[in-house]
PDB file of C-alpha atoms and ligand atoms in Angstrom:
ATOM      1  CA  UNK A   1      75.835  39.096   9.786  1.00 37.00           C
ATOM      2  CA  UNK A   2      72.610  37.601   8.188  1.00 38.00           C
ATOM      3  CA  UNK A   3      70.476  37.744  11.220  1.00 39.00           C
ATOM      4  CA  UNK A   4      71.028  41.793  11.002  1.00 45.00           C
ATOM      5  CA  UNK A   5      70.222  42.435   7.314  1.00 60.00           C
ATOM      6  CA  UNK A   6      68.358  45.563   6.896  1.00 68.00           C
ATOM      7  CA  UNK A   7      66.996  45.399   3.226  1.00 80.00           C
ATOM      8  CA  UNK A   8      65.300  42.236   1.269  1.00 90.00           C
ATOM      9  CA  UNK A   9      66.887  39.525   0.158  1.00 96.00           C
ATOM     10  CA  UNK A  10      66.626  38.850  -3.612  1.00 97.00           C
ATOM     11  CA  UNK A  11      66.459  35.604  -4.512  1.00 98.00           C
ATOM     12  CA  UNK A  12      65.760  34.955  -8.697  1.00 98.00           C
ATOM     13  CA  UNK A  13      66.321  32.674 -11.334  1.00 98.00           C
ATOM     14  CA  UNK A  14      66.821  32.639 -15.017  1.00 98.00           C
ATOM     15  CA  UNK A  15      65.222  29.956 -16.903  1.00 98.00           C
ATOM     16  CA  UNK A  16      67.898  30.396 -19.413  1.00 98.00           C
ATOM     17  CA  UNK A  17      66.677  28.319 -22.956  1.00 98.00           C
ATOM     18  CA  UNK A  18      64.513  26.143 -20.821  1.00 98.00           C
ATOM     19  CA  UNK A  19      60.635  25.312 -20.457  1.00 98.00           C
ATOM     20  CA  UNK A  20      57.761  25.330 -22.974  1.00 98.00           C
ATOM     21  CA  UNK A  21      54.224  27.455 -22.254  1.00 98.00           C
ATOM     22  CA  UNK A  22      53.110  24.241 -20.244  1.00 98.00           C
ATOM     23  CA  UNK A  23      56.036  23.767 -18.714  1.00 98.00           C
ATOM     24  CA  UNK A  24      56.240  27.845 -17.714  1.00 98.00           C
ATOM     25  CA  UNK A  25      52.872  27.580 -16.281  1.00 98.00           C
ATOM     26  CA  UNK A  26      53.389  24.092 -14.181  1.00 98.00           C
ATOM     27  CA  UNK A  27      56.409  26.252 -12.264  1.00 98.00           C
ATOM     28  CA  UNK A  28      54.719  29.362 -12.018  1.00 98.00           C
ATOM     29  CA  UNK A  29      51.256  27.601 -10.777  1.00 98.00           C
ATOM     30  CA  UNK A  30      53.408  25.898  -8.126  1.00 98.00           C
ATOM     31  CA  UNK A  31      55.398  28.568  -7.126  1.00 98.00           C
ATOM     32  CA  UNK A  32      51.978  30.672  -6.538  1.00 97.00           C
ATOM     33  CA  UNK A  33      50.634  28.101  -4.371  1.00 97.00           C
ATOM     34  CA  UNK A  34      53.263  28.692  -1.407  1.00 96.00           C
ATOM     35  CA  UNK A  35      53.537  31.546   0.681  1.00 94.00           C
ATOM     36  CA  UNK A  36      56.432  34.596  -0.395  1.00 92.00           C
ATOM     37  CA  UNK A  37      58.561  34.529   2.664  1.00 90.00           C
ATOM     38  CA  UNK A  38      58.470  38.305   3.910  1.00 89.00           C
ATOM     39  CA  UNK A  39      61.734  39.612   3.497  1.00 93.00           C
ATOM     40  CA  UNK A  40      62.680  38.117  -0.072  1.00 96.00           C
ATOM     41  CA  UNK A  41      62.509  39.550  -2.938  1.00 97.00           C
ATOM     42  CA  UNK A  42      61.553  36.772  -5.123  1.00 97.00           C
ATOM     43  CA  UNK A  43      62.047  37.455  -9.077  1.00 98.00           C
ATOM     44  CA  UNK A  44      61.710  35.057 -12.366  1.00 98.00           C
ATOM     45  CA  UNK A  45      63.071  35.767 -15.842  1.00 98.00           C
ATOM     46  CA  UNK A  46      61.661  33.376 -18.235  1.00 98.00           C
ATOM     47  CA  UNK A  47      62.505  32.905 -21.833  1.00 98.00           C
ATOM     48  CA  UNK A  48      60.997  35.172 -24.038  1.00 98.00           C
ATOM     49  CA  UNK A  49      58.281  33.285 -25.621  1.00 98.00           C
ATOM     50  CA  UNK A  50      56.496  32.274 -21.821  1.00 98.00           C
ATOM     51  CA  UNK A  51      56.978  36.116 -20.506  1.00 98.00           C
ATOM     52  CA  UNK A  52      53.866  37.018 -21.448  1.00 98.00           C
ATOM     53  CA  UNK A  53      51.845  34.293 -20.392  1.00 98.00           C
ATOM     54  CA  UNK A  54      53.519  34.103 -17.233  1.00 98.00           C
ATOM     55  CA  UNK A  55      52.696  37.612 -16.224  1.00 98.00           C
ATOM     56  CA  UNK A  56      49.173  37.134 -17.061  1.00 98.00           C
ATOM     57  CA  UNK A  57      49.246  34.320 -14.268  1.00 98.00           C
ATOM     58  CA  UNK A  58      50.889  35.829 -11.904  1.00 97.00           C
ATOM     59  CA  UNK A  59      48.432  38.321 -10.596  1.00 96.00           C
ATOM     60  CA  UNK A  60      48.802  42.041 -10.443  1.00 90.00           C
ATOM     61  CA  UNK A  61      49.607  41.887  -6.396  1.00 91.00           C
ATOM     62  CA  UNK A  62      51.679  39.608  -6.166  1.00 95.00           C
ATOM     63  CA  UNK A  63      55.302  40.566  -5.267  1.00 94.00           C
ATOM     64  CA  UNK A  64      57.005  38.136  -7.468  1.00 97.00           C
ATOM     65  CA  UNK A  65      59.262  40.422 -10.227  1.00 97.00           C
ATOM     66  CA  UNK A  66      59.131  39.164 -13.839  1.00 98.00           C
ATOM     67  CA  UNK A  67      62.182  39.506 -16.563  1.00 98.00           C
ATOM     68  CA  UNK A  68      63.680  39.230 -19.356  1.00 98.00           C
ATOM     69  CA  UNK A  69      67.183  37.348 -20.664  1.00 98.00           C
ATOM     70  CA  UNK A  70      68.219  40.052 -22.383  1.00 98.00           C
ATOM     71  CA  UNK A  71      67.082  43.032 -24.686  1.00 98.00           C
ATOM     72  CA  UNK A  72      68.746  45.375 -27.323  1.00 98.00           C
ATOM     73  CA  UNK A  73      69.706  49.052 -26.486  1.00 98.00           C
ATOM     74  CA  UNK A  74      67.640  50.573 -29.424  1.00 97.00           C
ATOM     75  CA  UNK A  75      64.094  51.176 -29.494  1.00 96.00           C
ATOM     76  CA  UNK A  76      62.835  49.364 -32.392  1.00 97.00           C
ATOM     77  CA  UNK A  77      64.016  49.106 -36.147  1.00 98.00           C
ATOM     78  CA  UNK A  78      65.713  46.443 -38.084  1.00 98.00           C
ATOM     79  CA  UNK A  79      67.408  44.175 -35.811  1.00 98.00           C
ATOM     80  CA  UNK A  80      66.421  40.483 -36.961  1.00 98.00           C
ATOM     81  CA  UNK A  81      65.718  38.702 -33.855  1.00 97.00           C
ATOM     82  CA  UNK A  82      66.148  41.108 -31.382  1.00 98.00           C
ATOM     83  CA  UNK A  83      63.975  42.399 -28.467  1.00 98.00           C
ATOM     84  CA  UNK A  84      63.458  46.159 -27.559  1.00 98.00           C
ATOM     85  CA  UNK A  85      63.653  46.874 -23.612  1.00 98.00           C
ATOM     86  CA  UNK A  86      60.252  48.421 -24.619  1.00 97.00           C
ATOM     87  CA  UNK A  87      58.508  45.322 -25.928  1.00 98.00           C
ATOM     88  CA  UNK A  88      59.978  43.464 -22.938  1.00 98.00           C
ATOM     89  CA  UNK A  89      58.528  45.914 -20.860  1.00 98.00           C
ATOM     90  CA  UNK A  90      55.373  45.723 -22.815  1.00 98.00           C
ATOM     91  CA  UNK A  91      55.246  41.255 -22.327  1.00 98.00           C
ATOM     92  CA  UNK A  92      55.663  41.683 -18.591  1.00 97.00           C
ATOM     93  CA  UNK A  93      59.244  42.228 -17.784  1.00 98.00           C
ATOM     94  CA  UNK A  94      60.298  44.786 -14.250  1.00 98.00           C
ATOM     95  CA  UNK A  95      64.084  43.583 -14.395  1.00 98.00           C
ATOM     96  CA  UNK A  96      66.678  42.775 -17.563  1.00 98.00           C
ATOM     97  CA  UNK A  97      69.223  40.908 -16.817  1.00 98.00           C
ATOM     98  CA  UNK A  98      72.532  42.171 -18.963  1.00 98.00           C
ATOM     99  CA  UNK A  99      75.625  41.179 -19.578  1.00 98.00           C
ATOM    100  CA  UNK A 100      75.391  37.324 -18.827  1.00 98.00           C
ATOM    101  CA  UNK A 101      78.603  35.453 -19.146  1.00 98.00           C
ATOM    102  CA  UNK A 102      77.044  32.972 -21.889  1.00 98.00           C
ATOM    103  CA  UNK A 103      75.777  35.945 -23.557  1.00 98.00           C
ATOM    104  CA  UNK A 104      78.824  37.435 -23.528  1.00 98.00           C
ATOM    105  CA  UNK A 105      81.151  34.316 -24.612  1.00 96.00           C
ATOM    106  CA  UNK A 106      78.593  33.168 -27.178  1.00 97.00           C
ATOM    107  CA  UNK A 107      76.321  36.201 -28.377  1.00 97.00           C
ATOM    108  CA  UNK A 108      78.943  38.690 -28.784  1.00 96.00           C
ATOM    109  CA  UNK A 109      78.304  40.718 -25.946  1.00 97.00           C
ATOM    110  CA  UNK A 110      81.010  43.186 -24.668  1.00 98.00           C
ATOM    111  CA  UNK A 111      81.443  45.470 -21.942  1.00 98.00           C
ATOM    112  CA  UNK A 112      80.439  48.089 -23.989  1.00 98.00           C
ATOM    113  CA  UNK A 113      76.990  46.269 -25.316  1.00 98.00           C
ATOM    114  CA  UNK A 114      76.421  46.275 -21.580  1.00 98.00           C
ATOM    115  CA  UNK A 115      76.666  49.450 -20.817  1.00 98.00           C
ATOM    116  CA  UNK A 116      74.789  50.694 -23.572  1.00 98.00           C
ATOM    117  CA  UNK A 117      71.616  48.033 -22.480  1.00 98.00           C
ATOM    118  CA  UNK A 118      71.878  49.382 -18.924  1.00 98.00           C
ATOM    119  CA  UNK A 119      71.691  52.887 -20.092  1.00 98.00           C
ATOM    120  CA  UNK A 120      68.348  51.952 -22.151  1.00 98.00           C
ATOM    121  CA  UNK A 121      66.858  49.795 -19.935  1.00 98.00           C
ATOM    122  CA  UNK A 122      67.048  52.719 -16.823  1.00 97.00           C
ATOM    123  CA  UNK A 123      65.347  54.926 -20.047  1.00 97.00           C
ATOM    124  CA  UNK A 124      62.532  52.106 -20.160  1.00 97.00           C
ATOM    125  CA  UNK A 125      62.163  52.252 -16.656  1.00 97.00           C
ATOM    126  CA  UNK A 126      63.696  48.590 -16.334  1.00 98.00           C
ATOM    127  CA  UNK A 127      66.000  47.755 -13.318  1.00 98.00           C
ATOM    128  CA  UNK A 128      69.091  46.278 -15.229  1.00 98.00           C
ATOM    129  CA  UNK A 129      70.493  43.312 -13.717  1.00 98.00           C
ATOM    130  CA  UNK A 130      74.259  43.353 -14.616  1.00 98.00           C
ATOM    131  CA  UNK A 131      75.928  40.469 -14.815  1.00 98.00           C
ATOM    132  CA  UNK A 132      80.128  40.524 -14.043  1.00 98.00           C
ATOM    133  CA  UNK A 133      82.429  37.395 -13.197  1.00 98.00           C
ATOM    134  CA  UNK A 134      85.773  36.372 -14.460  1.00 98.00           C
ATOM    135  CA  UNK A 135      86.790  33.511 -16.206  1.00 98.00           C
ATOM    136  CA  UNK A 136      89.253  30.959 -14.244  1.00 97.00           C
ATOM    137  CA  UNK A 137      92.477  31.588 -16.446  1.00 97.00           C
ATOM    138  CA  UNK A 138      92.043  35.332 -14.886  1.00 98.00           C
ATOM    139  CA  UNK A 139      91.304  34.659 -11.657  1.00 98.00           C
ATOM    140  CA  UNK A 140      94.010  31.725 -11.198  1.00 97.00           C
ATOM    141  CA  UNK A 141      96.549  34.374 -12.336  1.00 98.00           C
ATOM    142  CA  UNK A 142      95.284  36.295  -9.555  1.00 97.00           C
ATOM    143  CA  UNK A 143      93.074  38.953 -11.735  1.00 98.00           C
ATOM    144  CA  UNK A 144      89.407  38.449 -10.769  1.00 98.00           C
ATOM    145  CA  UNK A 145      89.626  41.769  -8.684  1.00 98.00           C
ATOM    146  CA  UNK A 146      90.906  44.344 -11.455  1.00 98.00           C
ATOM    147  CA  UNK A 147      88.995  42.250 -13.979  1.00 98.00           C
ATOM    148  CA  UNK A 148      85.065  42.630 -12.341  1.00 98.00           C
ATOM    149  CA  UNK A 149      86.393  45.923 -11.431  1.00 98.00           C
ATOM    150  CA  UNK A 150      86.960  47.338 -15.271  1.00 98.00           C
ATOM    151  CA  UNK A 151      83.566  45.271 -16.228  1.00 98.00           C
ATOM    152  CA  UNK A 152      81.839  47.345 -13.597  1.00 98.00           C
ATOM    153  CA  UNK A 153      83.110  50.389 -13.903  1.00 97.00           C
ATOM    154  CA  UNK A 154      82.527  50.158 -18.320  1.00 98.00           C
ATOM    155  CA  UNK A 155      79.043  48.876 -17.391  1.00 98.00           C
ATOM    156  CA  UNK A 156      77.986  51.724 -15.435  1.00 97.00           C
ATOM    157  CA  UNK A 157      79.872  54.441 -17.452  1.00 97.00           C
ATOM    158  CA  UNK A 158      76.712  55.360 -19.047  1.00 98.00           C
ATOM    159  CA  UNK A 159      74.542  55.953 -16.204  1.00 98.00           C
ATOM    160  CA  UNK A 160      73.922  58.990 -13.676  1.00 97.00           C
ATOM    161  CA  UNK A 161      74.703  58.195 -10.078  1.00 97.00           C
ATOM    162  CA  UNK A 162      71.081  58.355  -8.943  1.00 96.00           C
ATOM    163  CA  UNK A 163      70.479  55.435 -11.913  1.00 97.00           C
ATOM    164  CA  UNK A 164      73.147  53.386 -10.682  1.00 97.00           C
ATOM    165  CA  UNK A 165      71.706  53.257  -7.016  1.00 96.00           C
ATOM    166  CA  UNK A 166      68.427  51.636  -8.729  1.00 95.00           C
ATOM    167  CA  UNK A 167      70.568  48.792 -10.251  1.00 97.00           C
ATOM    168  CA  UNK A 168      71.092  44.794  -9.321  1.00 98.00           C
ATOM    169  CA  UNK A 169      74.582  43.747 -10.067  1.00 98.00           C
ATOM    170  CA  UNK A 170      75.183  39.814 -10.182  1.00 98.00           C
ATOM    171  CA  UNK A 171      78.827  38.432  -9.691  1.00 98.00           C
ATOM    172  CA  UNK A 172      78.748  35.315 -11.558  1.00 98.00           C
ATOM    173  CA  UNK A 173      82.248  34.002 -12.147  1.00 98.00           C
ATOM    174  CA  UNK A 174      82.147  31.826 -15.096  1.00 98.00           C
ATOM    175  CA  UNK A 175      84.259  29.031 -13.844  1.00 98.00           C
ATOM    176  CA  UNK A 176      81.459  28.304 -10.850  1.00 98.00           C
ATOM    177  CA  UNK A 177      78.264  28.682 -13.704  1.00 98.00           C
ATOM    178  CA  UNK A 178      76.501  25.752 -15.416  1.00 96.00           C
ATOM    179  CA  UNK A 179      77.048  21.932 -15.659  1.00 94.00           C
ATOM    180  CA  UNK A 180      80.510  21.992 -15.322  1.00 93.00           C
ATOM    181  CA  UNK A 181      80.974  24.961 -12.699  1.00 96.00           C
ATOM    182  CA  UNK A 182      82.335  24.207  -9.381  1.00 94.00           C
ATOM    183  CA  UNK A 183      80.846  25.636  -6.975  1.00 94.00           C
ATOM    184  CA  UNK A 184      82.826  29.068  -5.142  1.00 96.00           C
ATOM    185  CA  UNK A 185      84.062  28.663  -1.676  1.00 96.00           C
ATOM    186  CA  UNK A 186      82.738  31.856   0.112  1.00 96.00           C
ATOM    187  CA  UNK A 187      86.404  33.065   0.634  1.00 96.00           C
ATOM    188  CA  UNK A 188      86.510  33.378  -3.249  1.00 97.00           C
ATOM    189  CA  UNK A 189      83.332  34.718  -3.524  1.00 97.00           C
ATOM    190  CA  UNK A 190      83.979  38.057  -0.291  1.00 97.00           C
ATOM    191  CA  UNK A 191      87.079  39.629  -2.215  1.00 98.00           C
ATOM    192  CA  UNK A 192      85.186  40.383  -4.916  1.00 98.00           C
ATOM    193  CA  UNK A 193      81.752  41.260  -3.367  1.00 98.00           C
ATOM    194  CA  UNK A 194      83.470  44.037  -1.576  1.00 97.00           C
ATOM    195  CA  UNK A 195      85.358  45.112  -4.306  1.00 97.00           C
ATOM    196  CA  UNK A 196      81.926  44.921  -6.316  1.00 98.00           C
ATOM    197  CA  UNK A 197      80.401  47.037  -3.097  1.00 96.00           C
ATOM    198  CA  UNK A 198      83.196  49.562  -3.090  1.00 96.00           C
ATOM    199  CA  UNK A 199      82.833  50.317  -6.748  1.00 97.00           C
ATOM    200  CA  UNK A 200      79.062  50.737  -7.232  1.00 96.00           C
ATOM    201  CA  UNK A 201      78.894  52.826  -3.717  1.00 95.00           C
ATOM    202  CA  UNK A 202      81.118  55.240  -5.145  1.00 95.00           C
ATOM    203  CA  UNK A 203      79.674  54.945  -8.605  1.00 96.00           C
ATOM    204  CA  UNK A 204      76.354  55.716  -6.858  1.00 96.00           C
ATOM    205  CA  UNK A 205      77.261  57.869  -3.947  1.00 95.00           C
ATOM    206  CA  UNK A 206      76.055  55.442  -1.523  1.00 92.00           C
ATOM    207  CA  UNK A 207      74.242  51.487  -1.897  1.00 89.00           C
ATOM    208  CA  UNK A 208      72.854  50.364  -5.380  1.00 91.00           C
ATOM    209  CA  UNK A 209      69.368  48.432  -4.928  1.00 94.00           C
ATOM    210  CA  UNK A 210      71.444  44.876  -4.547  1.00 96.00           C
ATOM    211  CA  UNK A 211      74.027  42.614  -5.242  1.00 97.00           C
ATOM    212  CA  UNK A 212      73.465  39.528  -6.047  1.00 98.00           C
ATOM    213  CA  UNK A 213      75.670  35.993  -6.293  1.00 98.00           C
ATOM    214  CA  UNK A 214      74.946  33.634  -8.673  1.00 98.00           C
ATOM    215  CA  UNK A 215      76.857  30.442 -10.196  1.00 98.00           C
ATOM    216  CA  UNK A 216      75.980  26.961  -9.191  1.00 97.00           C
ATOM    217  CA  UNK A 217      73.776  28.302  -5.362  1.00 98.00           C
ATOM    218  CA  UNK A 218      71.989  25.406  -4.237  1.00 97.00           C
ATOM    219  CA  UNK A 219      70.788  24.743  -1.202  1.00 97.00           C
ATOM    220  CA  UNK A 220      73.849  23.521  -0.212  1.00 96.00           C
ATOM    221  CA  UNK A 221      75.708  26.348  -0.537  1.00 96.00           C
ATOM    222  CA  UNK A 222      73.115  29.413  -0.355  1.00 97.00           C
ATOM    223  CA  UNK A 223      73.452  29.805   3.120  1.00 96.00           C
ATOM    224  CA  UNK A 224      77.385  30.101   3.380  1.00 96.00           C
ATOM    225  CA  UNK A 225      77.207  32.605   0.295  1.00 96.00           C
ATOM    226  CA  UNK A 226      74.846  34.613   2.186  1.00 96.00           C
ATOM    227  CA  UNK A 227      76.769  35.015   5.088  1.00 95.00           C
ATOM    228  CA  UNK A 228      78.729  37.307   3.446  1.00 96.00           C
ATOM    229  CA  UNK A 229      77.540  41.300   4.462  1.00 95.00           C
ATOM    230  CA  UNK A 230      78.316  42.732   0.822  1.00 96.00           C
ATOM    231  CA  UNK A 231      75.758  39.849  -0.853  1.00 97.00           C
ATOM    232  CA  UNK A 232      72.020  40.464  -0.478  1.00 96.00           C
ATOM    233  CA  UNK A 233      70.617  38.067  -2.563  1.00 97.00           C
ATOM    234  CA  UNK A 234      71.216  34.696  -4.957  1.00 98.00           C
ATOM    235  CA  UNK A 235      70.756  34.615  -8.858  1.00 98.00           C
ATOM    236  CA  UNK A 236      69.710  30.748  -9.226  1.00 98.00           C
ATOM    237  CA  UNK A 237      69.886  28.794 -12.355  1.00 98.00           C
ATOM    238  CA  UNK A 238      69.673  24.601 -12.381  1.00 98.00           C
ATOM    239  CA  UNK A 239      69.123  24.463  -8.703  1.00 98.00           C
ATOM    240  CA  UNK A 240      65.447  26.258  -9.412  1.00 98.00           C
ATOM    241  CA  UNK A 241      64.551  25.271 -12.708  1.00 98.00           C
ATOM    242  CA  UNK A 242      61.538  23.394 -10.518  1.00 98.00           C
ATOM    243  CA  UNK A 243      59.337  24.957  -8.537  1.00 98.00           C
ATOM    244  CA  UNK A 244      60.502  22.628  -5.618  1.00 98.00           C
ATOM    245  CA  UNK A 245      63.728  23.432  -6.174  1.00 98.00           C
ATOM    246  CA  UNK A 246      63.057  27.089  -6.104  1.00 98.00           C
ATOM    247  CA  UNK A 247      60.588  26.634  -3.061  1.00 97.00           C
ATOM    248  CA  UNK A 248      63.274  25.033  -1.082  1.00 97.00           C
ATOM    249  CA  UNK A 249      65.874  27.657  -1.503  1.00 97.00           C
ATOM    250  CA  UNK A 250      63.359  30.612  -0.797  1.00 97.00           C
ATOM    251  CA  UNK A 251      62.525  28.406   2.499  1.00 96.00           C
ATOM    252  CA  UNK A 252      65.855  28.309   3.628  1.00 96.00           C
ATOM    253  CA  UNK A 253      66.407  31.761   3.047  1.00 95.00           C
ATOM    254  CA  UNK A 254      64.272  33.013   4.857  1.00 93.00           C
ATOM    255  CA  UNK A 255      65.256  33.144   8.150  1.00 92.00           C
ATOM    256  CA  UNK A 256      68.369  35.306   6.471  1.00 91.00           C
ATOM    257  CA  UNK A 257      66.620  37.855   5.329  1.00 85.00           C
ATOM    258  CA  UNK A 258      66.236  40.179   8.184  1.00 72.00           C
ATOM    259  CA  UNK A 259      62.477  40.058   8.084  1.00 59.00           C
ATOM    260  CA  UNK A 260      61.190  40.966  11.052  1.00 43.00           C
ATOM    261  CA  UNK A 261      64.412  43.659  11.521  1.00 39.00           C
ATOM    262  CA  UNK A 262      61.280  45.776  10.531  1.00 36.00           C
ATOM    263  CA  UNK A 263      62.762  47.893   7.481  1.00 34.00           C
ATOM    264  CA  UNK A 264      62.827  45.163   4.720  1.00 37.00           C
ATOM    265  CA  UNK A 265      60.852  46.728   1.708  1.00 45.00           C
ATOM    266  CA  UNK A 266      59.298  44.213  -1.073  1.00 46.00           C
ATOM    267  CA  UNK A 267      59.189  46.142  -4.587  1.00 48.00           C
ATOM    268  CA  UNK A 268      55.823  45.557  -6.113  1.00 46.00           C
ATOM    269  CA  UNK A 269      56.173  46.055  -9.841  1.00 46.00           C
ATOM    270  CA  UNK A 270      55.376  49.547  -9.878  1.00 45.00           C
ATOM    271  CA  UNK A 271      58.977  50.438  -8.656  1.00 48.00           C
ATOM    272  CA  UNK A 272      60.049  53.650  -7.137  1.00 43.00           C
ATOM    273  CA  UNK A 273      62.164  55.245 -10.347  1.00 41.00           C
ATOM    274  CA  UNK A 274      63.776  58.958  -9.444  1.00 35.00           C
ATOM    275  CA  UNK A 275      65.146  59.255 -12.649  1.00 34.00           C
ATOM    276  CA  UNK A 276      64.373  59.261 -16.375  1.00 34.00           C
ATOM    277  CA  UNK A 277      60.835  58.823 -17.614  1.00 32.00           C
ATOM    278  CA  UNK A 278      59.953  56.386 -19.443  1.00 31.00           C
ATOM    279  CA  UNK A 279      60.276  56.762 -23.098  1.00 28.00           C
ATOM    280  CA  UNK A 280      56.822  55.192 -24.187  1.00 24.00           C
TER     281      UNK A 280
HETATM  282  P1  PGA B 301      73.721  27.894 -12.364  1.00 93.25           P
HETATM  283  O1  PGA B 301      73.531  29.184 -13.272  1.00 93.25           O
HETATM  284  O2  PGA B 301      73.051  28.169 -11.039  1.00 93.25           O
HETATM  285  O3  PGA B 301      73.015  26.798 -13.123  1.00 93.25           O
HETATM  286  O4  PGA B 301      75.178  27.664 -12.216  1.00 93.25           O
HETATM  287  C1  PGA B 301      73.725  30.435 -12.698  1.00 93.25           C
HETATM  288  C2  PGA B 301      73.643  31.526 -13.721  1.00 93.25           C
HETATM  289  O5  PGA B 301      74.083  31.332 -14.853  1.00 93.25           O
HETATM  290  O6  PGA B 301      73.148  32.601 -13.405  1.00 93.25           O
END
């Protein structure tokens, strides 16, 4: 199935609460000095406090994506500590990832919260990147269909069709994330991606921009998960919190991502939006 992919492969990672300015600019610097496999979509969301300076070293051509964590639905206003999806715009930002599961278990975030961040990051012009996954109580009773399922559907409720075919979804399930996750077994991981791919192509009337699998992808596992048809790309966290790390993974994916199939399209950061304008 990999050899035939028609569409680029995203491959990210989040930084999470990790890396000073030095530290941001060491990866980035290293990461610049190797060759983008054609055919991957390669995106970075760093902490807040290095977006800025990371975008102003990555340079306006390259097809590296920058991020952000996590933003708040409203504009502006009173909301101690909080980022609008328009100042993370402004500091660099093309995707915003929403709905993480350690936002979500220690942040407060609901289903709801998510939906209402997706709605105003398609308003900023943002590509949301929704995070679902069930924890293991759920899915060892059996749930983690009808669980990601309701998550979906709640996160997309406030979106038009033609927004949610611009969207990344990530299926993270929380018991595979982190220091203590175990790693998914790729007949785990299927069920769900085509469940995931059945819900979003009828949310959207046909395929959203890409769906993602994140939670403890190494190189050890990346090329199993992406032997799976619904998954077109990896959300990375430890594995590519070095450069090296990263560099290896993009490496090995990239004889998976169908480049050469002639029809893989890299986004540059000016992304093709059909629906609402920018608010700015
Ligand atoms: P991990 O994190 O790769 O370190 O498990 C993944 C994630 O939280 O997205």
């Amino acid at each position: 199935m990999t050899s035939s992919r028609n569409r680029p492969l995203w491959v990210g990672t989040s930084w999470k609460m990790n890396k000073t300015l030095a530290e941001a600019a060491t990866f980035v610097d290293e990461l610049l000095a190797v060759p983008i496999p054609s055919g991957i979509q390669v995106f970075v969301l760093p902490p807040y406090t290095a977006l800025a300076s990371v975008r102003s070293r990555v340079p306006e051509d390259s097809p590296i994506l920058l991020g952000a964590q996590n933003a708040h639905w409203a504009p502006e206003g009173s909301w101690t500590g909080e980022i609008s999806m328009r100042m993370a715009k402004d500091a660099g930002a093309t995707l915003i990832e929403i709905g993480h599961s350690e936002r979500r278990e220690h942040f407060g975030e609901t289903d709801r919260t998510v939906a209402r961040k997706a709605a105003a990051a398609v308003a900023y012009g943002l590509i949301p990147l929704i995070c679902v996954g069930e924890p293991l109580a759920v899915r060892d009773e059996g749930g983690a269909e009808d669980f990601v399922r309701v998550q979906l559907q709640i996160a997309l409720s406030e979106l038009a069709p033609a927004e949610i075919s611009q969207v990344l979804i990530a299926y993270e399930p929380i018991w595979a994330i982190g220091e203590h996750g175990i790693p998914a077994t790729i007949d785990q991981v299927a069920p769900v991606m085509a469940l995931i791919s059945d819900v979003v192509t009828v949310a959207a009337g046909g395929p959203v921009r890409a769906v993602l699998y994140g939670g403890s992808v190494s190189t050890q596992n990346a090329r199993e998960v992406l032997s799976d048809p619904n998954t077109h790309g990896l959300f990375v966290g430890r594995a590519a919190w070095q450069a090296s790390g990263f560099i290896e993974l993009l490496k090995l994916c990239a004889p998976l991502s169908g480049a050469g199939a002639g029809q893989s399209t890299i986004y540059s950061r000016t992304l093709p939006w059909t629906t609402t304008a920018a608010l700015l």
